[in-house]
Short mmCIF file of C-alpha atoms and ligand atoms in Angstrom, two decimals:
data_model
loop_
_atom_site.label_atom_id
_atom_site.label_comp_id
_atom_site.label_asym_id
_atom_site.label_seq_id
_atom_site.Cartn_x
_atom_site.Cartn_y
_atom_site.Cartn_z
CA MET D 21 -15.83 -2.46 -24.06
CA ARG D 22 -16.43 -3.00 -20.35
CA TYR D 23 -14.17 -1.27 -18.20
CA SER D 24 -13.84 -0.62 -14.32
CA ARG D 25 -13.76 2.89 -11.97
CA ILE D 26 -13.29 3.46 -8.20
CA VAL D 27 -16.24 4.89 -7.17
CA ALA D 28 -15.23 5.59 -3.97
CA THR D 29 -12.82 4.83 -1.21
CA GLY D 30 -12.36 4.68 2.71
CA HIS D 31 -9.28 4.19 5.42
CA TYR D 32 -9.01 3.33 8.33
CA LEU D 33 -6.34 4.22 10.90
CA PRO D 34 -5.81 3.37 14.77
CA GLU D 35 -6.20 5.45 16.99
CA ARG D 36 -2.72 4.64 18.84
CA VAL D 37 0.12 6.59 17.51
CA LEU D 38 3.78 6.15 18.27
CA THR D 39 5.96 9.07 18.15
CA ASN D 40 9.98 9.32 16.91
CA ASP D 41 10.43 11.22 19.96
CA GLU D 42 9.24 7.45 22.05
CA LEU D 43 11.44 5.56 19.53
CA GLU D 44 14.24 7.64 20.45
CA ARG D 45 13.54 5.56 24.00
CA MET D 46 12.66 2.02 22.92
CA VAL D 47 16.27 1.89 20.38
CA GLU D 48 18.62 4.21 19.38
CA THR D 49 17.86 6.94 17.38
CA SER D 50 16.81 10.40 16.77
CA ASP D 51 14.04 12.16 15.97
CA ALA D 52 16.03 14.25 13.42
CA TRP D 53 17.90 10.70 11.77
CA ILE D 54 14.42 9.44 11.00
CA ARG D 55 13.16 12.25 9.51
CA ALA D 56 16.01 12.94 7.59
CA ARG D 57 16.31 9.44 6.84
CA THR D 58 13.32 8.75 5.93
CA GLY D 59 10.39 11.80 6.21
CA ILE D 60 8.38 9.66 8.80
CA ARG D 61 7.51 11.98 12.09
CA GLN D 62 5.00 9.19 13.62
CA ARG D 63 3.27 6.42 12.39
CA HIS D 64 -0.77 4.77 13.65
CA ILE D 65 0.23 1.06 15.77
CA ALA D 66 -2.47 -1.53 16.49
CA ALA D 67 -4.17 -2.35 19.65
CA PRO D 68 -3.35 -5.87 20.37
CA THR D 69 -7.17 -6.69 19.63
CA GLU D 70 -7.83 -5.56 16.56
CA SER D 71 -7.32 -7.32 13.92
CA VAL D 72 -5.75 -6.73 9.76
CA ALA D 73 -9.97 -8.56 9.12
CA GLY D 74 -11.46 -5.67 11.48
CA MET D 75 -9.56 -2.07 10.86
CA GLY D 76 -9.86 -3.96 6.12
CA GLU D 77 -13.63 -3.72 7.42
CA ARG D 78 -13.26 -0.05 9.53
CA ALA D 79 -12.04 1.16 6.29
CA SER D 80 -14.91 -0.44 3.68
CA ARG D 81 -17.21 0.05 5.52
CA MET D 82 -16.08 4.01 5.53
CA ALA D 83 -15.98 3.44 1.20
CA LEU D 84 -19.68 1.38 0.96
CA GLU D 85 -20.86 4.56 3.02
CA THR D 86 -19.14 7.31 0.88
CA ALA D 87 -20.43 5.31 -2.62
CA GLY D 88 -24.31 5.28 -0.69
CA LEU D 89 -24.41 1.39 -1.04
CA ALA D 90 -24.67 -1.09 0.79
CA ALA D 91 -21.64 -4.84 1.34
CA GLU D 92 -24.66 -6.52 -0.31
CA ASP D 93 -24.03 -4.94 -2.98
CA ILE D 94 -20.78 -5.75 -3.40
CA ASP D 95 -20.15 -9.65 -5.60
CA LEU D 96 -16.00 -10.18 -4.73
CA ILE D 97 -14.06 -8.82 -2.37
CA VAL D 98 -10.22 -8.88 -2.75
CA MET D 99 -7.23 -8.10 0.35
CA GLY D 100 -3.76 -7.50 -0.15
CA THR D 101 -2.05 -7.87 3.10
CA THR D 102 1.18 -9.49 4.22
CA THR D 103 0.24 -9.75 7.60
CA PRO D 104 -3.05 -12.49 7.88
CA ASP D 105 -4.99 -12.23 11.26
CA GLN D 106 -4.93 -16.33 10.27
CA VAL D 107 -3.17 -18.62 8.01
CA PHE D 108 -7.03 -19.61 7.09
CA PRO D 109 -9.87 -18.30 6.56
CA ASN D 110 -7.96 -15.82 3.90
CA SER D 111 -8.66 -12.39 6.43
CA ALA D 112 -10.69 -11.60 3.30
CA VAL D 113 -13.38 -14.75 3.87
CA ILE D 114 -12.65 -13.01 8.33
CA MET D 115 -13.99 -9.67 6.36
CA GLN D 116 -16.18 -11.26 4.27
CA GLU D 117 -17.91 -12.15 7.15
CA ARG D 118 -17.91 -9.17 9.22
CA LEU D 119 -19.74 -6.63 6.82
CA GLY D 120 -21.89 -9.75 6.78
CA VAL D 121 -22.21 -10.81 2.95
CA ALA D 122 -21.77 -14.38 3.04
CA GLY D 123 -21.96 -16.15 -0.53
CA ILE D 124 -19.62 -13.66 -2.63
CA PRO D 125 -16.34 -14.76 -2.93
CA ALA D 126 -13.64 -13.74 -0.99
CA PHE D 127 -9.88 -13.96 -1.38
CA SER D 128 -6.61 -11.78 -0.04
CA LEU D 129 -3.57 -12.10 -1.63
CA GLU D 130 0.34 -11.96 0.05
CA ALA D 131 2.72 -9.13 -2.67
CA ALA D 132 4.33 -7.33 0.20
CA CYS D 133 4.17 -3.75 0.01
CA SER D 134 3.16 -3.99 -3.83
CA GLY D 135 -0.20 -6.10 -2.43
CA PHE D 136 -3.18 -2.95 -2.95
CA ILE D 137 -1.67 -2.46 -7.24
CA TYR D 138 -1.71 -6.44 -7.21
CA ALA D 139 -5.20 -6.28 -6.06
CA LEU D 140 -6.39 -3.40 -7.69
CA ALA D 141 -5.32 -5.44 -10.44
CA VAL D 142 -7.18 -8.09 -10.49
CA ALA D 143 -10.20 -7.04 -9.47
CA ASP D 144 -10.54 -4.02 -12.39
CA ASN D 145 -9.22 -8.02 -14.65
CA PHE D 146 -12.49 -10.17 -13.23
CA ILE D 147 -14.51 -6.35 -13.88
CA ARG D 148 -13.51 -6.75 -17.33
CA ALA D 149 -13.94 -10.32 -18.04
CA GLY D 150 -17.54 -9.72 -17.11
CA SER D 151 -16.83 -11.88 -13.90
CA ALA D 152 -17.95 -9.51 -11.45
CA GLY D 153 -19.49 -6.01 -11.36
CA ARG D 154 -18.83 -4.46 -8.20
CA VAL D 155 -15.48 -5.22 -6.43
CA LEU D 156 -14.32 -4.14 -2.54
CA VAL D 157 -10.10 -3.89 -2.75
CA VAL D 158 -8.82 -4.06 0.22
CA GLY D 159 -5.05 -2.45 1.97
CA ALA D 160 -5.19 -3.92 5.47
CA GLU D 161 -1.41 -4.46 7.33
CA LYS D 162 -0.91 -4.80 11.54
CA MET D 163 2.98 -4.86 10.42
CA SER D 164 3.65 -3.41 14.40
CA SER D 165 3.51 -7.87 13.93
CA ILE D 166 6.00 -8.96 12.03
CA VAL D 167 9.37 -5.68 13.36
CA ASP D 168 11.34 -6.73 15.47
CA TRP D 169 10.44 -3.45 17.72
CA ASN D 170 14.77 -4.00 18.63
CA ASP D 171 15.84 -3.22 15.70
CA ARG D 172 16.36 0.31 14.78
CA SER D 173 16.78 -0.01 11.26
CA THR D 174 13.45 -1.09 11.22
CA CYS D 175 10.76 -0.72 13.20
CA VAL D 176 11.22 3.15 12.84
CA LEU D 177 9.45 2.99 9.54
CA PHE D 178 7.01 0.61 9.31
CA GLY D 179 2.84 1.66 10.75
CA ASP D 180 -0.36 -0.48 10.96
CA GLY D 181 -3.91 0.81 8.83
CA ALA D 182 -6.16 -0.33 6.35
CA GLY D 183 -7.02 1.58 3.64
CA ALA D 184 -10.40 0.79 0.79
CA VAL D 185 -11.38 1.02 -2.95
CA ILE D 186 -14.77 0.40 -4.65
CA LEU D 187 -14.30 -0.54 -8.19
CA GLU D 188 -17.53 -0.61 -10.21
CA HIS D 189 -18.03 -1.35 -14.05
CA THR D 190 -18.43 1.23 -16.99
CA GLN D 191 -18.26 2.12 -20.39
CA THR D 192 -15.73 4.62 -19.98
CA PRO D 193 -12.43 3.83 -18.68
CA GLY D 194 -11.58 4.31 -14.99
CA ILE D 195 -9.10 2.15 -14.86
CA LEU D 196 -6.82 2.76 -17.70
CA ASP D 197 -3.87 0.65 -17.54
CA THR D 198 -2.52 -2.09 -14.61
CA ARG D 199 1.31 -3.49 -14.18
CA LEU D 200 2.76 -5.66 -12.23
CA HIS D 201 5.98 -7.17 -11.93
CA ALA D 202 8.25 -9.82 -9.39
CA ASP D 203 12.03 -11.51 -9.55
CA GLY D 204 12.56 -13.49 -6.98
CA ARG D 205 16.43 -13.38 -6.81
CA TYR D 206 15.85 -10.22 -4.37
CA LYS D 207 13.86 -12.81 -2.09
CA ASP D 208 16.71 -12.58 0.93
CA LEU D 209 17.03 -8.26 0.77
CA LEU D 210 13.28 -7.86 2.33
CA GLN D 211 11.57 -10.93 3.45
CA PHE D 212 9.89 -12.71 6.75
CA PRO D 213 11.81 -15.38 6.71
CA SER D 214 9.72 -18.33 7.91
CA GLY D 215 6.37 -19.82 7.47
CA ILE D 216 4.30 -22.39 8.15
CA ALA D 217 5.80 -24.92 5.83
CA SER D 218 9.05 -23.82 6.24
CA SER D 219 11.46 -25.77 7.95
CA LYS D 220 12.36 -22.94 10.21
CA ALA D 221 10.42 -23.63 13.04
CA ARG D 222 11.60 -20.21 14.55
CA ILE D 223 8.06 -19.17 13.91
CA ALA D 224 7.27 -16.35 17.14
CA GLU D 225 11.08 -15.35 17.13
CA ASP D 226 11.11 -14.46 13.44
CA ALA D 227 10.77 -10.40 12.30
CA LEU D 228 11.20 -8.64 9.49
CA GLN D 229 14.72 -8.78 8.08
CA MET D 230 15.72 -5.86 5.67
CA LYS D 231 18.72 -5.03 3.40
CA GLY D 232 17.45 -1.40 3.54
CA SER D 233 20.45 0.53 1.52
CA GLU D 234 19.79 -2.34 -1.05
CA VAL D 235 15.95 -2.11 -0.99
CA PHE D 236 16.50 2.23 -1.57
CA ARG D 237 18.82 1.25 -5.09
CA VAL D 238 16.62 -1.08 -6.43
CA ALA D 239 13.57 0.70 -5.43
CA VAL D 240 14.02 3.79 -7.30
CA ALA D 241 15.33 2.18 -10.89
CA LYS D 242 12.14 -0.41 -11.11
CA LEU D 243 9.84 2.12 -9.71
CA GLY D 244 11.86 4.25 -12.16
CA GLU D 245 11.31 2.78 -15.24
CA GLU D 246 8.15 1.19 -14.52
CA ILE D 247 6.44 4.57 -14.87
CA VAL D 248 7.76 5.97 -17.68
CA GLU D 249 7.10 3.09 -19.73
CA THR D 250 3.39 3.03 -18.09
CA LEU D 251 2.62 6.10 -19.47
CA ALA D 252 4.85 5.92 -22.76
CA ARG D 253 2.03 2.94 -23.56
CA HIS D 254 -0.19 5.73 -23.76
CA ASP D 255 1.98 8.04 -25.28
CA LEU D 256 1.80 10.60 -22.01
CA ASP D 257 4.61 11.76 -19.45
CA GLY D 258 4.92 13.18 -16.46
CA ASN D 259 3.18 16.41 -17.59
CA ALA D 260 -0.24 14.53 -17.65
CA VAL D 261 -0.19 13.47 -14.25
CA ASP D 262 -2.25 15.05 -11.56
CA TRP D 263 -1.64 13.06 -9.03
CA LEU D 264 1.39 11.19 -8.79
CA VAL D 265 -0.44 8.24 -5.38
CA PRO D 266 3.01 6.22 -4.46
CA HIS D 267 3.99 3.83 -1.69
CA GLN D 268 4.96 5.04 1.24
CA ALA D 269 8.49 3.25 2.05
CA ASN D 270 10.80 6.47 1.91
CA ALA D 271 9.96 10.24 1.05
CA ARG D 272 13.58 10.17 -0.18
CA ILE D 273 12.26 7.11 -3.19
CA ILE D 274 9.20 9.15 -4.05
CA SER D 275 10.59 12.52 -4.04
CA ALA D 276 13.46 10.45 -6.79
CA ILE D 277 10.30 8.92 -8.68
CA ALA D 278 9.20 12.11 -8.88
CA ARG D 279 11.66 13.70 -10.20
CA ARG D 280 12.47 10.83 -12.65
CA LEU D 281 8.71 12.23 -14.16
CA ASP D 282 9.48 15.99 -13.99
CA LEU D 283 6.65 15.95 -11.69
CA PRO D 284 6.17 18.63 -8.92
CA MET D 285 5.79 17.81 -5.27
CA GLU D 286 2.96 19.88 -4.86
CA ARG D 287 1.68 17.26 -7.34
CA VAL D 288 2.84 13.70 -5.08
CA VAL D 289 0.02 12.73 -2.65
CA LEU D 290 2.66 12.40 0.75
CA THR D 291 1.44 10.66 3.90
CA VAL D 292 4.73 9.03 4.78
CA GLY D 293 5.28 11.63 7.64
CA GLU D 294 1.98 10.87 9.22
CA HIS D 295 1.91 6.60 8.45
CA GLY D 296 4.89 5.31 8.18
CA ASN D 297 4.58 2.11 6.04
CA THR D 298 1.65 0.52 6.26
CA SER D 299 2.40 -1.97 3.21
CA SER D 300 -0.41 -2.85 1.02
CA ALA D 301 -2.71 -0.35 2.85
CA SER D 302 -0.01 2.92 2.20
CA VAL D 303 -1.76 3.93 -1.43
CA PRO D 304 -5.24 3.46 -1.27
CA LEU D 305 -4.47 5.80 2.41
CA ALA D 306 -2.95 8.76 0.27
CA LEU D 307 -5.34 8.25 -1.76
CA ASP D 308 -8.81 8.31 0.53
CA LEU D 309 -6.42 11.14 2.42
CA ALA D 310 -6.69 12.98 -1.31
CA ILE D 311 -9.57 12.68 -2.31
CA ARG D 312 -11.56 13.54 1.37
CA ASP D 313 -9.54 16.35 0.80
CA GLY D 314 -10.59 17.82 -2.08
CA ARG D 315 -7.05 17.37 -3.38
CA ILE D 316 -7.77 14.60 -6.42
CA GLN D 317 -10.98 15.89 -7.97
CA ARG D 318 -13.32 13.55 -10.97
CA GLY D 319 -11.29 14.00 -13.94
CA ASP D 320 -7.79 14.18 -12.55
CA LEU D 321 -5.98 11.63 -14.12
CA LEU D 322 -3.76 9.60 -11.55
CA LEU D 323 -0.45 7.28 -11.37
CA LEU D 324 -0.21 4.97 -8.34
CA GLU D 325 2.65 3.01 -7.67
CA ALA D 326 4.50 0.84 -5.46
CA PHE D 327 7.12 -1.74 -4.41
CA GLY D 328 7.94 -4.75 -1.47
CA GLY D 329 9.57 -7.68 -0.60
CA GLY D 330 10.41 -10.79 -3.29
CA PHE D 331 10.44 -7.84 -5.05
CA THR D 332 7.24 -6.65 -6.02
CA TRP D 333 6.61 -3.96 -7.55
CA GLY D 334 3.88 -2.13 -9.82
CA SER D 335 1.50 0.55 -11.03
CA ALA D 336 -2.01 1.53 -11.78
CA LEU D 337 -2.71 4.29 -14.84
CA VAL D 338 -6.61 6.11 -13.27
CA ARG D 339 -8.76 8.73 -14.52
CA TYR D 340 -10.76 9.80 -11.30
N1 LIG U 421 18.22 5.98 13.17
C1 LIG U 421 20.58 5.21 13.75
N2 LIG U 421 21.01 5.41 13.12
C2 LIG U 421 20.53 4.24 12.17
C3 LIG U 421 18.95 3.65 12.49
C4 LIG U 421 18.46 4.51 13.05
N3 LIG U 421 16.44 3.76 13.52
N4 LIG U 421 18.85 2.30 11.71
C5 LIG U 421 19.89 2.11 10.67
N5 LIG U 421 20.50 3.64 11.56
C6 LIG U 421 22.22 3.69 10.78
C7 LIG U 421 23.10 1.91 10.46
O1 LIG U 421 23.30 1.14 11.57
C8 LIG U 421 24.18 2.85 9.76
O2 LIG U 421 25.27 3.27 10.23
P1 LIG U 421 26.81 3.11 10.35
O3 LIG U 421 27.44 3.93 9.00
O4 LIG U 421 27.94 3.52 11.62
O5 LIG U 421 27.29 1.45 10.11
C9 LIG U 421 23.67 3.64 8.65
O6 LIG U 421 22.64 4.70 9.78
C10 LIG U 421 23.05 4.44 7.65
O7 LIG U 421 22.77 3.43 7.48
P2 LIG U 421 21.68 2.89 6.36
O8 LIG U 421 20.79 1.63 6.37
O9 LIG U 421 23.16 2.89 4.76
O10 LIG U 421 21.26 4.08 5.82
P3 LIG U 421 19.95 4.50 4.37
O11 LIG U 421 20.33 6.33 4.15
O12 LIG U 421 20.38 3.32 3.60
O13 LIG U 421 18.63 5.24 4.97
C11 LIG U 421 16.42 3.43 5.24
C12 LIG U 421 17.65 3.02 5.47
C13 LIG U 421 15.60 4.16 5.62
C14 LIG U 421 15.55 1.66 6.53
C15 LIG U 421 16.81 3.28 3.72
O14 LIG U 421 17.34 2.44 3.14
C16 LIG U 421 15.46 2.64 3.10
O15 LIG U 421 14.72 3.74 3.30
N6 LIG U 421 15.58 1.65 2.15
C17 LIG U 421 13.66 1.40 1.62
C18 LIG U 421 13.20 0.36 2.51
C19 LIG U 421 11.66 0.16 1.57
O16 LIG U 421 11.57 0.60 0.67
N7 LIG U 421 10.97 -0.33 2.04
C20 LIG U 421 10.13 -0.99 0.99
C21 LIG U 421 9.61 -1.48 0.79
S1 LIG U 421 9.11 -2.49 2.31
C22 LIG U 421 7.86 -3.91 2.52
O17 LIG U 421 7.50 -4.44 1.20
C23 LIG U 421 7.84 -4.69 3.53
#
């Protein structure tokens, strides 16, 4: 049998940190409101010249260096992003050129905040099918470029960054399971409404729109079902999980999910306070942080999950 396993991870966060105090001077909000409703204290914001492909490249180079590999050792790149630098070439191809590995397949996919989980599932399936041996999986986002900085209900939530994971074929399972879902009936609750082929011609003025409290309710319900079902497929429950590595949208959503699993918050990787919601980048950023600081150890059972616009959602059960 062919399986995939995580060899190494990497991350990149832009230098500029935007604090809640600074946001108080930009919109009618308060540090106390943001912390109480979301758990966010600060977020990183990319410089105007920083690109999604460039942030992805920085995270990928860190993962390659950690693994002791060269970019030439990779045979597929899959990137999750909702904020591509260009419509085409896709951001994974732009990143491939920056990494200097012409010829290997590279594509990005769009699943809002679930982008990394979708990309991980695709990469895992390529490896299981024997179509790839070593895959670079990236989540990279410049959310600051699609939020309305005058809309206090959304601009306080998001941040920029990138995370990368190298997957490699193995005979003993690392990625034990991936599950993906989407339900387009919820498309109006969380969206960036214009696009290249859209009948609307207001692209430059458009921004992310969200019905926050409705998103919150559906996210808790869908993710709660998702993780319980994922574990049940393997005759497991929350007790077996060493680390929950959730999408970092809101600390209250995360603690509701942990409660559903009876998992103490000490076994949850929480980065939303420092990173905000970095969409596709949030899960690989959190994963890399907890591996680097030694919390996640080889052999640990990890449950990764994400929920985003669409709605899209999914999870991955991983033996690290
Ligand atoms: N500062 C101060 N007050 C604010 C702010 C702010 N930044 N934003 C909203 N408010 C006000 C509202 O205007 C409202 O005032 P009112 O009662 O006078 O009308 C009040 O606060 C409560 O607003 P709600 O939206 O009901 O607040 P809620 O407790 O739901 O928190 C939040 C809002 C944080 C957005 C929450 O709903 C949430 O996190 N939702 C989920 C978001 C999410 O998970 N997104 C995931 C995916 S993102 C992606 O895919 C791109």
